[in-house]
């Protein structure tokens, strides 16, 4: 009579090894895929669990560890390719902290830039591949006009913000033709039934807001990570995210999406930027 299946973790990996009662076995990789083992030695389970495994079993574990570790490195490269890992994060507060932890966990190399810091990322040589920002108050978005030029220099520009307990994630910008933070703000004012009051509230709401509800914080971080991963992996979803403003209203628990398109800015003689007439 064969015994019940046994499961052991392959040391140094996210892989589980399943040994059936008849001596056959399989591995469950970190990505959830099952692969059958080829001729596992009888002492494999003992070698995996610190028992008195024989030399053949120990050698099998070593080969299996190398194979599974290589698969996990391949998964990590697919998850966040090495050539896109240089990410700058602008902002402070609970949402920014959660974003920093999550981005690093996905494989990004994150550098932090507090709001108003002199070393905040700027367009030009040496700029990171992706700049992510989250603003806790409207005042913290005042420096975003300079960052709107990042796509002109090859860096992606992803931003989220809150207005009270209502959260927004702007379209991710990859080129100079994508909507800027300034353009999204203008479109929001134009679409508002009370543009004057909205603008006045944004100018006046400078005090630190109450903490976001847990659901709002989780959802806004998830939305920003969705956009960041789409950029890192260059998925088909990225095209839609370049023209979509996401909004979450905590009071009603509703999330909506709104199409926002970029447009040529009029020429500004003071800065020399924009489209000439």
mmCIF file of C-alpha atoms in Angstrom:
data_model
loop_
_atom_site.group_PDB
_atom_site.id
_atom_site.type_symbol
_atom_site.label_atom_id
_atom_site.label_comp_id
_atom_site.label_asym_id
_atom_site.label_seq_id
_atom_site.Cartn_x
_atom_site.Cartn_y
_atom_site.Cartn_z
ATOM 1 C CA UNK A 1 0.000 0.000 0.000
ATOM 2 C CA UNK A 2 1.319 3.400 -0.891
ATOM 3 C CA UNK A 3 1.313 6.260 1.589
ATOM 4 C CA UNK A 4 -0.251 9.705 1.193
ATOM 5 C CA UNK A 5 1.447 12.389 -0.929
ATOM 6 C CA UNK A 6 3.978 14.573 0.859
ATOM 7 C CA UNK A 7 4.942 18.185 0.094
ATOM 8 C CA UNK A 8 8.266 19.898 0.834
ATOM 9 C CA UNK A 9 9.618 23.312 -0.084
ATOM 10 C CA UNK A 10 12.638 23.411 -2.402
ATOM 11 C CA UNK A 11 15.138 25.506 -0.405
ATOM 12 C CA UNK A 12 15.936 28.958 -1.755
ATOM 13 C CA UNK A 13 13.022 28.980 -4.202
ATOM 14 C CA UNK A 14 9.268 29.463 -4.286
ATOM 15 C CA UNK A 15 8.828 25.896 -5.537
ATOM 16 C CA UNK A 16 7.006 23.082 -3.749
ATOM 17 C CA UNK A 17 7.960 19.447 -4.382
ATOM 18 C CA UNK A 18 5.138 16.894 -4.291
ATOM 19 C CA UNK A 19 6.165 13.268 -3.674
ATOM 20 C CA UNK A 20 3.421 10.708 -4.295
ATOM 21 C CA UNK A 21 3.124 7.554 -2.259
ATOM 22 C CA UNK A 22 4.329 5.473 -5.217
ATOM 23 C CA UNK A 23 7.614 7.402 -5.407
ATOM 24 C CA UNK A 24 6.739 9.567 -8.399
ATOM 25 C CA UNK A 25 6.601 13.311 -8.023
ATOM 26 C CA UNK A 26 6.110 16.774 -9.420
ATOM 27 C CA UNK A 27 7.023 20.350 -8.634
ATOM 28 C CA UNK A 28 4.688 23.302 -8.330
ATOM 29 C CA UNK A 29 6.613 26.373 -9.493
ATOM 30 C CA UNK A 30 6.248 29.842 -7.969
ATOM 31 C CA UNK A 31 4.015 30.745 -10.930
ATOM 32 C CA UNK A 32 1.649 27.837 -10.148
ATOM 33 C CA UNK A 33 2.749 25.529 -12.964
ATOM 34 C CA UNK A 34 3.105 21.792 -12.294
ATOM 35 C CA UNK A 35 6.036 19.868 -13.809
ATOM 36 C CA UNK A 36 6.649 16.153 -13.427
ATOM 37 C CA UNK A 37 9.917 15.009 -11.887
ATOM 38 C CA UNK A 38 12.084 12.657 -13.894
ATOM 39 C CA UNK A 39 13.150 9.557 -11.938
ATOM 40 C CA UNK A 40 13.207 11.121 -8.431
ATOM 41 C CA UNK A 41 15.451 9.156 -6.034
ATOM 42 C CA UNK A 42 13.811 7.405 -3.043
ATOM 43 C CA UNK A 43 15.542 9.687 -0.547
ATOM 44 C CA UNK A 44 14.436 12.960 -2.148
ATOM 45 C CA UNK A 45 11.896 13.953 0.511
ATOM 46 C CA UNK A 46 14.423 13.376 3.299
ATOM 47 C CA UNK A 47 17.021 15.456 1.449
ATOM 48 C CA UNK A 48 14.511 18.298 1.103
ATOM 49 C CA UNK A 49 13.434 18.262 4.748
ATOM 50 C CA UNK A 50 16.825 17.960 6.404
ATOM 51 C CA UNK A 51 16.681 14.222 6.950
ATOM 52 C CA UNK A 52 19.366 11.679 6.191
ATOM 53 C CA UNK A 53 19.203 11.930 2.413
ATOM 54 C CA UNK A 54 21.795 9.996 0.414
ATOM 55 C CA UNK A 55 24.347 11.491 -1.980
ATOM 56 C CA UNK A 56 22.205 10.862 -5.062
ATOM 57 C CA UNK A 57 19.248 12.618 -3.463
ATOM 58 C CA UNK A 58 21.352 15.618 -2.436
ATOM 59 C CA UNK A 59 22.729 15.922 -5.961
ATOM 60 C CA UNK A 60 19.166 15.731 -7.346
ATOM 61 C CA UNK A 61 18.102 18.557 -5.011
ATOM 62 C CA UNK A 62 21.035 20.671 -6.200
ATOM 63 C CA UNK A 63 20.128 20.171 -9.869
ATOM 64 C CA UNK A 64 16.461 20.841 -9.169
ATOM 65 C CA UNK A 65 17.295 24.020 -7.252
ATOM 66 C CA UNK A 66 19.407 25.351 -10.130
ATOM 67 C CA UNK A 67 16.657 24.579 -12.633
ATOM 68 C CA UNK A 68 13.870 26.184 -10.591
ATOM 69 C CA UNK A 69 16.011 29.212 -9.708
ATOM 70 C CA UNK A 70 16.647 29.786 -13.417
ATOM 71 C CA UNK A 71 12.894 29.617 -14.070
ATOM 72 C CA UNK A 72 12.245 32.154 -11.312
ATOM 73 C CA UNK A 73 14.852 34.507 -12.788
ATOM 74 C CA UNK A 74 13.081 34.219 -16.133
ATOM 75 C CA UNK A 75 9.754 34.992 -14.425
ATOM 76 C CA UNK A 76 11.301 38.040 -12.747
ATOM 77 C CA UNK A 77 12.561 39.308 -16.101
ATOM 78 C CA UNK A 78 9.101 38.902 -17.617
ATOM 79 C CA UNK A 79 7.512 40.558 -14.579
ATOM 80 C CA UNK A 80 9.746 43.640 -14.718
ATOM 81 C CA UNK A 81 12.423 43.627 -17.456
ATOM 82 C CA UNK A 82 15.881 44.712 -16.333
ATOM 83 C CA UNK A 83 16.160 47.525 -18.884
ATOM 84 C CA UNK A 84 13.099 49.229 -17.337
ATOM 85 C CA UNK A 85 13.869 48.857 -13.650
ATOM 86 C CA UNK A 86 15.114 52.407 -13.001
ATOM 87 C CA UNK A 87 12.054 54.023 -11.368
ATOM 88 C CA UNK A 88 11.783 57.320 -9.467
ATOM 89 C CA UNK A 89 8.982 57.827 -6.946
ATOM 90 C CA UNK A 90 7.960 61.354 -5.988
ATOM 91 C CA UNK A 91 5.880 61.988 -2.888
ATOM 92 C CA UNK A 92 5.399 61.051 0.739
ATOM 93 C CA UNK A 93 2.630 59.592 2.846
ATOM 94 C CA UNK A 94 0.954 56.181 3.162
ATOM 95 C CA UNK A 95 0.130 55.756 -0.541
ATOM 96 C CA UNK A 96 3.682 56.570 -1.627
ATOM 97 C CA UNK A 97 5.075 54.204 0.999
ATOM 98 C CA UNK A 98 2.820 51.408 -0.255
ATOM 99 C CA UNK A 99 3.803 52.152 -3.856
ATOM 100 C CA UNK A 100 7.516 52.053 -2.998
ATOM 101 C CA UNK A 101 7.180 48.674 -1.295
ATOM 102 C CA UNK A 102 5.051 47.185 -4.073
ATOM 103 C CA UNK A 103 7.242 48.469 -6.924
ATOM 104 C CA UNK A 104 10.354 47.080 -5.253
ATOM 105 C CA UNK A 105 8.587 43.764 -4.716
ATOM 106 C CA UNK A 106 7.797 43.595 -8.417
ATOM 107 C CA UNK A 107 11.465 44.090 -9.298
ATOM 108 C CA UNK A 108 11.822 47.845 -9.872
ATOM 109 C CA UNK A 109 14.877 49.715 -8.583
ATOM 110 C CA UNK A 110 13.125 52.583 -6.805
ATOM 111 C CA UNK A 111 14.693 55.901 -5.821
ATOM 112 C CA UNK A 112 12.647 58.142 -3.524
ATOM 113 C CA UNK A 113 12.146 61.871 -3.994
ATOM 114 C CA UNK A 114 10.192 63.723 -1.292
ATOM 115 C CA UNK A 115 7.843 66.479 -2.400
ATOM 116 C CA UNK A 116 9.812 69.663 -3.019
ATOM 117 C CA UNK A 117 13.207 67.962 -2.780
ATOM 118 C CA UNK A 118 16.004 69.636 -4.714
ATOM 119 C CA UNK A 119 17.042 66.289 -6.197
ATOM 120 C CA UNK A 120 13.623 65.519 -7.697
ATOM 121 C CA UNK A 121 13.909 63.899 -11.154
ATOM 122 C CA UNK A 122 14.151 66.333 -14.031
ATOM 123 C CA UNK A 123 13.965 65.861 -17.797
ATOM 124 C CA UNK A 124 17.292 65.313 -19.485
ATOM 125 C CA UNK A 125 20.267 62.993 -19.514
ATOM 126 C CA UNK A 126 20.210 60.421 -16.738
ATOM 127 C CA UNK A 127 16.464 60.650 -16.138
ATOM 128 C CA UNK A 128 14.861 57.415 -14.877
ATOM 129 C CA UNK A 129 12.892 55.225 -17.259
ATOM 130 C CA UNK A 130 9.678 55.762 -15.268
ATOM 131 C CA UNK A 131 8.696 58.515 -12.845
ATOM 132 C CA UNK A 132 5.769 57.788 -10.516
ATOM 133 C CA UNK A 133 4.243 60.494 -8.328
ATOM 134 C CA UNK A 134 1.459 60.611 -5.793
ATOM 135 C CA UNK A 135 0.185 63.864 -4.291
ATOM 136 C CA UNK A 136 -1.682 63.977 -0.990
ATOM 137 C CA UNK A 137 -2.856 67.568 -1.553
ATOM 138 C CA UNK A 138 -3.431 69.758 -4.638
ATOM 139 C CA UNK A 139 -0.472 71.906 -3.566
ATOM 140 C CA UNK A 140 1.881 68.943 -3.963
ATOM 141 C CA UNK A 141 1.052 68.860 -7.690
ATOM 142 C CA UNK A 142 2.434 72.345 -8.336
ATOM 143 C CA UNK A 143 5.842 70.963 -9.334
ATOM 144 C CA UNK A 144 4.396 68.550 -11.860
ATOM 145 C CA UNK A 145 4.540 71.064 -14.722
ATOM 146 C CA UNK A 146 8.287 70.484 -15.029
ATOM 147 C CA UNK A 147 7.817 66.714 -14.876
ATOM 148 C CA UNK A 148 5.302 66.929 -17.740
ATOM 149 C CA UNK A 149 8.343 67.263 -20.029
ATOM 150 C CA UNK A 150 9.746 63.866 -19.034
ATOM 151 C CA UNK A 151 8.179 61.992 -21.993
ATOM 152 C CA UNK A 152 10.003 64.329 -24.382
ATOM 153 C CA UNK A 153 13.221 62.816 -23.039
ATOM 154 C CA UNK A 154 12.170 59.171 -23.143
ATOM 155 C CA UNK A 155 10.855 58.702 -19.599
ATOM 156 C CA UNK A 156 7.335 57.511 -18.818
ATOM 157 C CA UNK A 157 5.321 59.705 -16.439
ATOM 158 C CA UNK A 158 2.665 58.188 -14.143
ATOM 159 C CA UNK A 159 0.799 60.224 -11.545
ATOM 160 C CA UNK A 160 -1.930 59.727 -8.982
ATOM 161 C CA UNK A 161 -3.424 62.088 -6.449
ATOM 162 C CA UNK A 162 -6.218 62.590 -4.010
ATOM 163 C CA UNK A 163 -8.648 65.400 -3.375
ATOM 164 C CA UNK A 164 -9.995 64.651 0.063
ATOM 165 C CA UNK A 165 -11.082 61.010 -0.018
ATOM 166 C CA UNK A 166 -11.565 61.015 -3.800
ATOM 167 C CA UNK A 167 -8.642 59.542 -5.752
ATOM 168 C CA UNK A 168 -7.466 59.979 -9.327
ATOM 169 C CA UNK A 169 -4.897 58.273 -11.552
ATOM 170 C CA UNK A 170 -4.070 60.252 -14.678
ATOM 171 C CA UNK A 171 -3.331 58.635 -18.053
ATOM 172 C CA UNK A 172 0.262 57.404 -18.163
ATOM 173 C CA UNK A 173 2.322 59.597 -20.489
ATOM 174 C CA UNK A 174 4.902 58.040 -22.817
ATOM 175 C CA UNK A 175 5.352 60.746 -25.461
ATOM 176 C CA UNK A 176 4.901 64.489 -25.778
ATOM 177 C CA UNK A 177 1.543 63.830 -27.477
ATOM 178 C CA UNK A 178 0.045 62.211 -24.368
ATOM 179 C CA UNK A 179 -2.033 64.322 -21.960
ATOM 180 C CA UNK A 180 0.004 66.186 -19.355
ATOM 181 C CA UNK A 181 -0.940 66.774 -15.729
ATOM 182 C CA UNK A 182 -1.823 70.342 -16.665
ATOM 183 C CA UNK A 183 -4.059 69.236 -19.529
ATOM 184 C CA UNK A 184 -5.901 66.701 -17.371
ATOM 185 C CA UNK A 185 -6.471 69.400 -14.779
ATOM 186 C CA UNK A 186 -7.866 71.751 -17.417
ATOM 187 C CA UNK A 187 -10.142 69.035 -18.800
ATOM 188 C CA UNK A 188 -11.437 68.275 -15.321
ATOM 189 C CA UNK A 189 -12.258 71.938 -14.743
ATOM 190 C CA UNK A 190 -13.933 72.174 -18.150
ATOM 191 C CA UNK A 191 -16.079 69.111 -17.405
ATOM 192 C CA UNK A 192 -17.034 70.231 -13.913
ATOM 193 C CA UNK A 193 -20.472 71.819 -13.312
ATOM 194 C CA UNK A 194 -18.744 74.078 -10.739
ATOM 195 C CA UNK A 195 -15.316 74.875 -12.227
ATOM 196 C CA UNK A 196 -14.805 78.089 -10.246
ATOM 197 C CA UNK A 197 -15.552 76.421 -6.929
ATOM 198 C CA UNK A 198 -13.422 73.376 -7.781
ATOM 199 C CA UNK A 199 -10.446 75.565 -8.686
ATOM 200 C CA UNK A 200 -10.903 77.651 -5.520
ATOM 201 C CA UNK A 201 -11.034 74.522 -3.344
ATOM 202 C CA UNK A 202 -7.896 73.135 -4.987
ATOM 203 C CA UNK A 203 -6.037 76.389 -4.295
ATOM 204 C CA UNK A 204 -7.194 76.508 -0.676
ATOM 205 C CA UNK A 205 -6.952 72.827 0.372
ATOM 206 C CA UNK A 206 -3.388 72.952 1.683
ATOM 207 C CA UNK A 207 -3.814 71.328 5.103
ATOM 208 C CA UNK A 208 -2.849 67.686 5.563
ATOM 209 C CA UNK A 209 -5.977 65.616 4.840
ATOM 210 C CA UNK A 210 -7.398 62.850 6.989
ATOM 211 C CA UNK A 211 -6.002 59.368 6.206
ATOM 212 C CA UNK A 212 -7.528 57.700 3.176
ATOM 213 C CA UNK A 213 -9.945 54.840 3.827
ATOM 214 C CA UNK A 214 -8.208 51.496 3.471
ATOM 215 C CA UNK A 215 -10.256 50.574 0.404
ATOM 216 C CA UNK A 216 -9.357 53.799 -1.394
ATOM 217 C CA UNK A 217 -5.662 53.387 -0.602
ATOM 218 C CA UNK A 218 -5.684 49.780 -1.828
ATOM 219 C CA UNK A 219 -7.539 50.575 -5.035
ATOM 220 C CA UNK A 220 -5.460 53.601 -6.024
ATOM 221 C CA UNK A 221 -2.207 51.710 -5.404
ATOM 222 C CA UNK A 222 -3.568 48.792 -7.439
ATOM 223 C CA UNK A 223 -4.518 51.068 -10.327
ATOM 224 C CA UNK A 224 -1.097 52.705 -10.383
ATOM 225 C CA UNK A 225 0.636 49.328 -10.262
ATOM 226 C CA UNK A 226 -1.554 48.132 -13.140
ATOM 227 C CA UNK A 227 -0.345 51.033 -15.267
ATOM 228 C CA UNK A 228 3.274 50.609 -14.157
ATOM 229 C CA UNK A 229 3.268 46.892 -14.996
ATOM 230 C CA UNK A 230 1.632 47.527 -18.366
ATOM 231 C CA UNK A 231 4.468 49.939 -19.128
ATOM 232 C CA UNK A 232 7.200 47.611 -17.830
ATOM 233 C CA UNK A 233 5.845 44.642 -19.812
ATOM 234 C CA UNK A 234 4.738 46.711 -22.835
ATOM 235 C CA UNK A 235 1.321 45.048 -22.907
ATOM 236 C CA UNK A 236 -1.559 45.848 -25.247
ATOM 237 C CA UNK A 237 -3.433 47.439 -22.319
ATOM 238 C CA UNK A 238 -0.894 50.266 -22.269
ATOM 239 C CA UNK A 239 -2.524 52.038 -25.235
ATOM 240 C CA UNK A 240 -5.823 52.377 -23.364
ATOM 241 C CA UNK A 241 -4.139 53.508 -20.157
ATOM 242 C CA UNK A 242 -2.487 56.383 -22.056
ATOM 243 C CA UNK A 243 -5.884 58.004 -22.618
ATOM 244 C CA UNK A 244 -7.804 56.991 -19.488
ATOM 245 C CA UNK A 245 -8.352 58.999 -16.309
ATOM 246 C CA UNK A 246 -9.380 56.783 -13.376
ATOM 247 C CA UNK A 247 -11.457 58.146 -10.501
ATOM 248 C CA UNK A 248 -12.503 56.525 -7.240
ATOM 249 C CA UNK A 249 -15.094 58.187 -5.005
ATOM 250 C CA UNK A 250 -14.807 56.805 -1.472
ATOM 251 C CA UNK A 251 -18.126 58.236 -0.344
ATOM 252 C CA UNK A 252 -20.051 56.095 -2.844
ATOM 253 C CA UNK A 253 -17.481 53.336 -3.401
ATOM 254 C CA UNK A 254 -17.583 53.890 -7.175
ATOM 255 C CA UNK A 255 -14.723 53.725 -9.670
ATOM 256 C CA UNK A 256 -15.101 55.275 -13.121
ATOM 257 C CA UNK A 257 -12.927 55.824 -16.186
ATOM 258 C CA UNK A 258 -12.903 58.885 -18.428
ATOM 259 C CA UNK A 259 -11.194 59.360 -21.784
ATOM 260 C CA UNK A 260 -8.727 62.257 -21.889
ATOM 261 C CA UNK A 261 -6.696 63.052 -25.016
ATOM 262 C CA UNK A 262 -3.638 65.238 -25.301
ATOM 263 C CA UNK A 263 -3.637 68.342 -27.466
ATOM 264 C CA UNK A 264 -1.003 70.744 -28.821
ATOM 265 C CA UNK A 265 -0.215 73.492 -26.335
ATOM 266 C CA UNK A 266 -0.267 77.055 -27.707
ATOM 267 C CA UNK A 267 3.131 78.672 -28.154
ATOM 268 C CA UNK A 268 4.452 80.393 -25.021
ATOM 269 C CA UNK A 269 6.953 83.145 -25.980
ATOM 270 C CA UNK A 270 8.283 83.305 -22.424
ATOM 271 C CA UNK A 271 9.395 79.661 -22.370
ATOM 272 C CA UNK A 272 9.728 79.004 -26.100
ATOM 273 C CA UNK A 273 7.556 75.903 -25.772
ATOM 274 C CA UNK A 274 4.308 74.894 -27.451
ATOM 275 C CA UNK A 275 3.082 74.951 -31.022
ATOM 276 C CA UNK A 276 3.709 78.097 -33.026
ATOM 277 C CA UNK A 277 0.713 79.605 -34.798
#
